[in-house]
mmCIF file of C-alpha atoms and ligand atoms in Angstrom:
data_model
loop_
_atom_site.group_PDB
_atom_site.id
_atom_site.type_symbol
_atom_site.label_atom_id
_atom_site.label_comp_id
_atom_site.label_asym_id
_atom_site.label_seq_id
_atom_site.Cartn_x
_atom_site.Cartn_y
_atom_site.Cartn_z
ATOM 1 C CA UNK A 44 116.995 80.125 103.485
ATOM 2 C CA UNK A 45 117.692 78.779 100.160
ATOM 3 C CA UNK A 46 121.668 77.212 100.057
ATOM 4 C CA UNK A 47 122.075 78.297 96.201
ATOM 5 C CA UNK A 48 124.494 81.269 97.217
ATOM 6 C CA UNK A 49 122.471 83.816 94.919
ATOM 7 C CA UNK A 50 122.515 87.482 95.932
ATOM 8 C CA UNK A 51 120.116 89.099 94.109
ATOM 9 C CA UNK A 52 117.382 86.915 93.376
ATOM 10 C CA UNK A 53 116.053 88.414 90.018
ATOM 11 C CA UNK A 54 119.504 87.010 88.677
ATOM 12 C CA UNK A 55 118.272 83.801 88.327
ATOM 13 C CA UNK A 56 114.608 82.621 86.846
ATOM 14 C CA UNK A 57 112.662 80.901 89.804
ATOM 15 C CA UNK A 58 111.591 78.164 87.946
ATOM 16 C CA UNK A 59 115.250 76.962 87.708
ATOM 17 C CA UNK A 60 115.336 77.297 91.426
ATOM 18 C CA UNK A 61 111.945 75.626 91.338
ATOM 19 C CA UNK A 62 113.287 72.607 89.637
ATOM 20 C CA UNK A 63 116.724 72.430 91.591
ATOM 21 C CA UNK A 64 115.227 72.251 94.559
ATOM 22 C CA UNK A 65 113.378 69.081 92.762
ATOM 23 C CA UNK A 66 109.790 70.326 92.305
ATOM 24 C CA UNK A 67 107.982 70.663 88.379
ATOM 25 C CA UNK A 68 106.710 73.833 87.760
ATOM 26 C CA UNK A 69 103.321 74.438 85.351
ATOM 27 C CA UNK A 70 101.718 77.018 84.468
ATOM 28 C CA UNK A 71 98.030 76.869 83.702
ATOM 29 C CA UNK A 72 94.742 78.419 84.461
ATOM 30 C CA UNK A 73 93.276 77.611 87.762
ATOM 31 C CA UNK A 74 89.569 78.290 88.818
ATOM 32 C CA UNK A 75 89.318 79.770 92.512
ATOM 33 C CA UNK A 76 92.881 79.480 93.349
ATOM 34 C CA UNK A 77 96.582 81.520 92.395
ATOM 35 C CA UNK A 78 98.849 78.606 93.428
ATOM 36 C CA UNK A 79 98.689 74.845 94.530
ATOM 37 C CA UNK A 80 101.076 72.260 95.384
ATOM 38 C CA UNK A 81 100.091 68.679 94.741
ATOM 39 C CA UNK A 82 102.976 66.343 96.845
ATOM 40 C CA UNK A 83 103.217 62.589 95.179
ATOM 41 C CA UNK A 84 105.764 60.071 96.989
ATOM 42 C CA UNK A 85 108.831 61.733 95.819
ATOM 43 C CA UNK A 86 108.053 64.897 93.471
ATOM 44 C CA UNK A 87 105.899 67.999 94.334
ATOM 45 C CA UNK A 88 103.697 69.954 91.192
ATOM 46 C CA UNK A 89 103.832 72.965 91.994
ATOM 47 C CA UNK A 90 101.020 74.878 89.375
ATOM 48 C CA UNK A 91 100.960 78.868 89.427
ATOM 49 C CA UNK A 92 97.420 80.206 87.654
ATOM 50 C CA UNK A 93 98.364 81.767 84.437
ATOM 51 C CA UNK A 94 95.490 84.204 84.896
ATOM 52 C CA UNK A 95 97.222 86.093 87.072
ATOM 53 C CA UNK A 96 98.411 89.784 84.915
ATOM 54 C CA UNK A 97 101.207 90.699 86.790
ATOM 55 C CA UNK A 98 104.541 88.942 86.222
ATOM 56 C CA UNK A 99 105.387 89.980 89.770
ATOM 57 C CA UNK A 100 102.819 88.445 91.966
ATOM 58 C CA UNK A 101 103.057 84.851 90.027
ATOM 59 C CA UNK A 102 106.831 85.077 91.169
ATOM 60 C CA UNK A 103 105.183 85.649 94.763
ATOM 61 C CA UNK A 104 103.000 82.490 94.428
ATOM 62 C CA UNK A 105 105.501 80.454 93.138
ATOM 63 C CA UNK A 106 107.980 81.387 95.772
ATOM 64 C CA UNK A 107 105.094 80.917 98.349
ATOM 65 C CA UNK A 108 104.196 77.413 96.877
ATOM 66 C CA UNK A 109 108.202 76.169 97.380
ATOM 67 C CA UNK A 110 108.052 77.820 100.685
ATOM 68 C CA UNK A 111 105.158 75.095 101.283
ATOM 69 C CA UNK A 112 107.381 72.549 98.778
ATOM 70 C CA UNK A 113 110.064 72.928 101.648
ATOM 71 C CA UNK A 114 108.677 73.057 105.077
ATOM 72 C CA UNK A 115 105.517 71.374 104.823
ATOM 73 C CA UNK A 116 105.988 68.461 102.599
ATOM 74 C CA UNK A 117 104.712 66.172 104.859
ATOM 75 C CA UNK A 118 101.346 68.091 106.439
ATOM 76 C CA UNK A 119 99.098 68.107 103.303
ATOM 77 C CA UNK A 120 99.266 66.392 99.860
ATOM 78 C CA UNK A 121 97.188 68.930 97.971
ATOM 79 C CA UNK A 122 96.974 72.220 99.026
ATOM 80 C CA UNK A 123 95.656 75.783 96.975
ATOM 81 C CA UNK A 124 96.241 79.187 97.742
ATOM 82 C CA UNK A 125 93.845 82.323 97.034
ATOM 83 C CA UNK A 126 94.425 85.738 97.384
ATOM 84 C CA UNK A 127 93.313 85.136 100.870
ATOM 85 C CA UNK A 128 95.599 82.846 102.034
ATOM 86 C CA UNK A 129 98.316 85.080 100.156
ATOM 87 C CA UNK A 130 97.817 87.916 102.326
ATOM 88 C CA UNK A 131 99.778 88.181 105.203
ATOM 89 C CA UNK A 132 97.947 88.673 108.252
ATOM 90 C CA UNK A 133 96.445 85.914 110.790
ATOM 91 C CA UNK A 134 96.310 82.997 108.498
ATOM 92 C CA UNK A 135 97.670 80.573 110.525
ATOM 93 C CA UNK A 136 101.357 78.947 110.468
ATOM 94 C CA UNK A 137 101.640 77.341 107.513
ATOM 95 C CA UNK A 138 100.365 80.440 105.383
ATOM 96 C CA UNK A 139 102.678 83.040 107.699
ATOM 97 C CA UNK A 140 105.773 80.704 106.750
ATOM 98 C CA UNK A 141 105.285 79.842 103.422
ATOM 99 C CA UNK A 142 104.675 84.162 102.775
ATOM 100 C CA UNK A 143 107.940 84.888 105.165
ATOM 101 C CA UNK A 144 109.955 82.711 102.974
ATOM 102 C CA UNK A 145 108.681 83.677 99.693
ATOM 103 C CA UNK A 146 109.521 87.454 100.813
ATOM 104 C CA UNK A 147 112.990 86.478 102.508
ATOM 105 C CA UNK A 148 113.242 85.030 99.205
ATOM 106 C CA UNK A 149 112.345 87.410 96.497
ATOM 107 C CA UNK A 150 113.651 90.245 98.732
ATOM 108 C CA UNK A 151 116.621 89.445 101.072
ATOM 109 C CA UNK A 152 116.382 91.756 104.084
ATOM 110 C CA UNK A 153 120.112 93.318 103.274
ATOM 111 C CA UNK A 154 118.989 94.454 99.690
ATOM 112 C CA UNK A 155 115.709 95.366 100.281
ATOM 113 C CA UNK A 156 117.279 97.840 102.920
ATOM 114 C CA UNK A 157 119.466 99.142 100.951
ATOM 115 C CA UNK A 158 117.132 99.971 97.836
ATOM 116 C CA UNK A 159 114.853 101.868 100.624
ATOM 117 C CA UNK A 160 117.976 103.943 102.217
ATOM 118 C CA UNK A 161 117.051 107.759 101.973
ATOM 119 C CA UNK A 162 114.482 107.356 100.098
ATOM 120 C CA UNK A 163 110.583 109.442 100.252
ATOM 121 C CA UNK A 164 108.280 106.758 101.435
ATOM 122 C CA UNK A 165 105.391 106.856 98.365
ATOM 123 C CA UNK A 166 103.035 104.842 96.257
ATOM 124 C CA UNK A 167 105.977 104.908 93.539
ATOM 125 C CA UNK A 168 108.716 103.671 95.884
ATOM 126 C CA UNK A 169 106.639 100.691 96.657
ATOM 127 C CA UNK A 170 105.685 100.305 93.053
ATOM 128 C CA UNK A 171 109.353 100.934 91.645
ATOM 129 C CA UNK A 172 110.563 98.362 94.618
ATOM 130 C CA UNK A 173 108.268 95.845 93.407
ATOM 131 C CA UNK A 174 109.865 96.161 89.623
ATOM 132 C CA UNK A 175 112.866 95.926 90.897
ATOM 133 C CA UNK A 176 112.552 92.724 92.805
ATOM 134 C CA UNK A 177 109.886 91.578 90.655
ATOM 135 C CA UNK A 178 107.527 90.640 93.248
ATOM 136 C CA UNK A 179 103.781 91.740 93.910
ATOM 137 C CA UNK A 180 103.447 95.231 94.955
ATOM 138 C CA UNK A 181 101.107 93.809 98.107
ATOM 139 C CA UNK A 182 104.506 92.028 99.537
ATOM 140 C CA UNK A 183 106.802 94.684 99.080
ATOM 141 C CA UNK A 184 104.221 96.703 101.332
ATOM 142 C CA UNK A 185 104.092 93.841 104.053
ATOM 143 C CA UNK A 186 108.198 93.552 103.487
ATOM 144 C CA UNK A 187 108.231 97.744 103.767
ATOM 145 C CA UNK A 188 106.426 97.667 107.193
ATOM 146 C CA UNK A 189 108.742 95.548 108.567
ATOM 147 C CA UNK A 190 112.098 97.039 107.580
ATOM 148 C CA UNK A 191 111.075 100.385 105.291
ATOM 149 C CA UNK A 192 112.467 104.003 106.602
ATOM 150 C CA UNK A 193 109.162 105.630 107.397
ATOM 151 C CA UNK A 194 106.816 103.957 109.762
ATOM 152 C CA UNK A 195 103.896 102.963 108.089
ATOM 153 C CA UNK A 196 100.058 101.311 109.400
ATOM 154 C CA UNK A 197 98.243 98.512 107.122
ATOM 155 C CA UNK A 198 94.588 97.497 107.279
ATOM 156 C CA UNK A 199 93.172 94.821 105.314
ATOM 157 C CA UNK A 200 89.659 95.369 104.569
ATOM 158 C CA UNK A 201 87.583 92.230 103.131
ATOM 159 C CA UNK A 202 83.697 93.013 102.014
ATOM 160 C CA UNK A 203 83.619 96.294 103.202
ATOM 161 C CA UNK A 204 84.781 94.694 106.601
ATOM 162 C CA UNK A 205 88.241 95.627 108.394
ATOM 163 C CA UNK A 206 89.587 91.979 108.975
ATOM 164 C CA UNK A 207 92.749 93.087 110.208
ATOM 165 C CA UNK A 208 95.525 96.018 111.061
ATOM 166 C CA UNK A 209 99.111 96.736 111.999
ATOM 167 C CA UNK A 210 100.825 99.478 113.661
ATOM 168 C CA UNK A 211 104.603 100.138 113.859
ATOM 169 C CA UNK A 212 105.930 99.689 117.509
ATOM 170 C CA UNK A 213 106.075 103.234 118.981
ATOM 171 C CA UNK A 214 104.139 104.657 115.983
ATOM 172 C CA UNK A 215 102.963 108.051 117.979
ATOM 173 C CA UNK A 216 99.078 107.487 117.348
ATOM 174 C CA UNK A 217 96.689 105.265 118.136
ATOM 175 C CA UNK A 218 94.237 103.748 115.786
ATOM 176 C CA UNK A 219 90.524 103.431 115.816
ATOM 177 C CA UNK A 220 89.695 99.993 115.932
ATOM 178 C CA UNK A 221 87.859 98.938 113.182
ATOM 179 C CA UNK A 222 88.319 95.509 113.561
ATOM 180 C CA UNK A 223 84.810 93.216 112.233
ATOM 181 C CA UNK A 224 82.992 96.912 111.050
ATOM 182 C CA UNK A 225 82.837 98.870 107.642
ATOM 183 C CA UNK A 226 86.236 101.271 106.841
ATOM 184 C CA UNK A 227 85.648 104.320 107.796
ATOM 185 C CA UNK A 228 83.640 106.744 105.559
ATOM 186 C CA UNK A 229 85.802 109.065 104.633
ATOM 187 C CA UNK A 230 88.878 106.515 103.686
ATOM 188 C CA UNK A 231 89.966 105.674 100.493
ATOM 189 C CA UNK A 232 88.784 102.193 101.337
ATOM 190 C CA UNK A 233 85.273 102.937 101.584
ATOM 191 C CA UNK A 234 85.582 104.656 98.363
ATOM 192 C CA UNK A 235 86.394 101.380 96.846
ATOM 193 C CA UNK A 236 83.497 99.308 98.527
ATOM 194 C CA UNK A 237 80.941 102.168 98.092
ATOM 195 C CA UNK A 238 81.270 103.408 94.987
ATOM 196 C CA UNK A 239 83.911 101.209 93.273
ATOM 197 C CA UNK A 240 86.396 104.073 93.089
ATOM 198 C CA UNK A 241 89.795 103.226 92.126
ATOM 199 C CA UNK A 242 92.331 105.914 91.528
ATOM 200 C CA UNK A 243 95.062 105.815 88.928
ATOM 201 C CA UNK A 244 98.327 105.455 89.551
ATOM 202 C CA UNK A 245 99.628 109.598 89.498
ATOM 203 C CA UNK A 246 96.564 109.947 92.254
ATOM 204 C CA UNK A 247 96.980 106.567 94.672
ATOM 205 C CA UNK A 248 98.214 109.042 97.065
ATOM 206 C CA UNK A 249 94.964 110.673 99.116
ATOM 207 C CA UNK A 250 95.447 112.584 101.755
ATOM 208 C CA UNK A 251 92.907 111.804 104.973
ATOM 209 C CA UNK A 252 92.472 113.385 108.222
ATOM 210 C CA UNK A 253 93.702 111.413 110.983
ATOM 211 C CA UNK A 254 90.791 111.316 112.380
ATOM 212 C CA UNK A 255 90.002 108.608 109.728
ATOM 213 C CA UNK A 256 91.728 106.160 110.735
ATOM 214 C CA UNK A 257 93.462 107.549 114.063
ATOM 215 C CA UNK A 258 92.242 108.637 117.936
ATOM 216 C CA UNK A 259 91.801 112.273 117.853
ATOM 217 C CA UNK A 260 92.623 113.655 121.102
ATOM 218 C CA UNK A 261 90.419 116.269 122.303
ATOM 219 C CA UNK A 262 93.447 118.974 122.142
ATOM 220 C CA UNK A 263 94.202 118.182 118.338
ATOM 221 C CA UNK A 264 93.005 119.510 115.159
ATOM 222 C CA UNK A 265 92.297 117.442 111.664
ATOM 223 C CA UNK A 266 93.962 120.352 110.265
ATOM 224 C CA UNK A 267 97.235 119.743 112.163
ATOM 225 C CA UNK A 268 98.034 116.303 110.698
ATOM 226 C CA UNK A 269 98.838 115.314 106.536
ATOM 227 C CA UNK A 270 98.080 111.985 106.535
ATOM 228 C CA UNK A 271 97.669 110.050 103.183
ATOM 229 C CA UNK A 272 96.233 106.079 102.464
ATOM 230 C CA UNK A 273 97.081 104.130 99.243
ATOM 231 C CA UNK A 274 94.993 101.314 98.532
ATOM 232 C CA UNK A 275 96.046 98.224 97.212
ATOM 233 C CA UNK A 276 92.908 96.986 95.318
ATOM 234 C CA UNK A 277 91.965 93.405 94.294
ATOM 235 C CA UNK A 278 88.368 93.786 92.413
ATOM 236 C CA UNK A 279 88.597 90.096 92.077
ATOM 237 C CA UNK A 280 88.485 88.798 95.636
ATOM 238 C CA UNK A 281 87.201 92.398 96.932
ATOM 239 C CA UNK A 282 89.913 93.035 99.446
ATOM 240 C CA UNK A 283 91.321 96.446 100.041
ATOM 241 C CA UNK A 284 94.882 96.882 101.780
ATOM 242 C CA UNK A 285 95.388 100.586 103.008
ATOM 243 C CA UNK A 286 98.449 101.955 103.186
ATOM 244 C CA UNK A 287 97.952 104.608 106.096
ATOM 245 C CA UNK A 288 101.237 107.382 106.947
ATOM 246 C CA UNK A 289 101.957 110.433 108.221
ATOM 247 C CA UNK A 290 104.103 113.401 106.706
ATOM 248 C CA UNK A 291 106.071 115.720 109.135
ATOM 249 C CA UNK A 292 107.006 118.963 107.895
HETATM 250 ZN ZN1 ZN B 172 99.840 78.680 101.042
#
């Protein structure tokens, strides 16, 4: 990664990074885009949209832009980024590096396993681990799948479509591929795309069956289970990312 021998990244402002590592950073507004990197013959601009509300994800798209600003300088001389390409699943090699080293950078794996240690997986913990590494609360999530406590499943739901979904290795049940159809109807998702539903913070948490996302064997009972999705809404672009667990008593 990075060879500035910084710790704890929210110790230093990323645009100084940005401009050590001999890249301009602006900030303006952009139309149809949250980040872009224009390459000239020496210099990269790297612009970050200053639409974008939350301090945390513009971090995330500027640290995804240098990602692109160091590995793929000489692929592309102009290239944007949407919420779509932001997201981490399938989006080809470029996108997948450029979001692995913006998290790697914004969250080192040793520190962002410590802050989780012992603690209640939630819609809070994400939210409070997002404050404190000031990064979107959509790439803590990713970064929590990979190396949070409590095993957690992710679908990403575009138009009232399931693009895409991830299970922890050895998770003990087996989801209902959704893949190309609507989320199911009784998920939190499909209260989104149906009837624009999105709860406040103090209620993210919604408990499903596990039916609703999850194989049912024949043998089991709804009533058995306490599972819970959080959805991580983005009105703008209309995605949906479900945050899908189970509680054991
Ligand atoms: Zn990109």
């Amino acid at each position: 990664m990075l060879e500035c021998g910084i710790e704890d990244p929210t110790e230093f402002p990323l645009d100084l990074i940005v401009y050590g590592r001999g890249a301009t950073l602006v900030e303006k507004p952009l139309s149809n885009s949250e980040g872009r990197i224009v390459f000239g013959k020496s210099k990269a601009i790297i612009t970050v949209n200053s639409d974008i509300s939350y301090a945390g994800k513009k971090r995330f798209v500027i640290a995804h832009e240098l990602g692109h600003f160091e590995m793929h300088r000489n692929l592309v001389p102009v290239h944007h980024d949407t919420d779509a390409t932001l997201e981490y699943f399938k989006n080809g090699h470029q996108e997948t590096e450029a979001n692995e080293f913006a998290s790697e950078l914004l969250m080192p794996e040793q520190l962002f396993r410590k802050e989780c240690e012992g603690e209640k997986f939630s819609p809070d913990l994400l939210r409070s681990l997002a404050d404190r590494f000031q990064t979107s609360v959509t790439s803590v999530a990713y970064k929590y799948f990979e190396l949070g406590d409590h095993p957690v499943c992710l679908f990403y739901s575009h138009n009232n479509i399931v693009k895409y979904w991830k299970r922890p290795d050895g998770f003990a049940h087996f989801i209902n591929d959704r893949t190309k159809l609507t989320p199911p109807e009784d998920s939190v998702a499909a209260e989104f795309f149906n009837e624009q539903k999105i709860y406040r913070k103090e209620h993210s948490k919604q408990q499903v069956w596990k039916s609703t996302w999850f194989e049912l064997k024949h043998w089991e009972s709804d009533n058995d289970f306490k599972f819970y999705e959080y959805c991580i809404i983005t009105p703008a672009y209309n995605t949906v990312l479900s945050i899908v667990w189970e509680e054991l008593n």
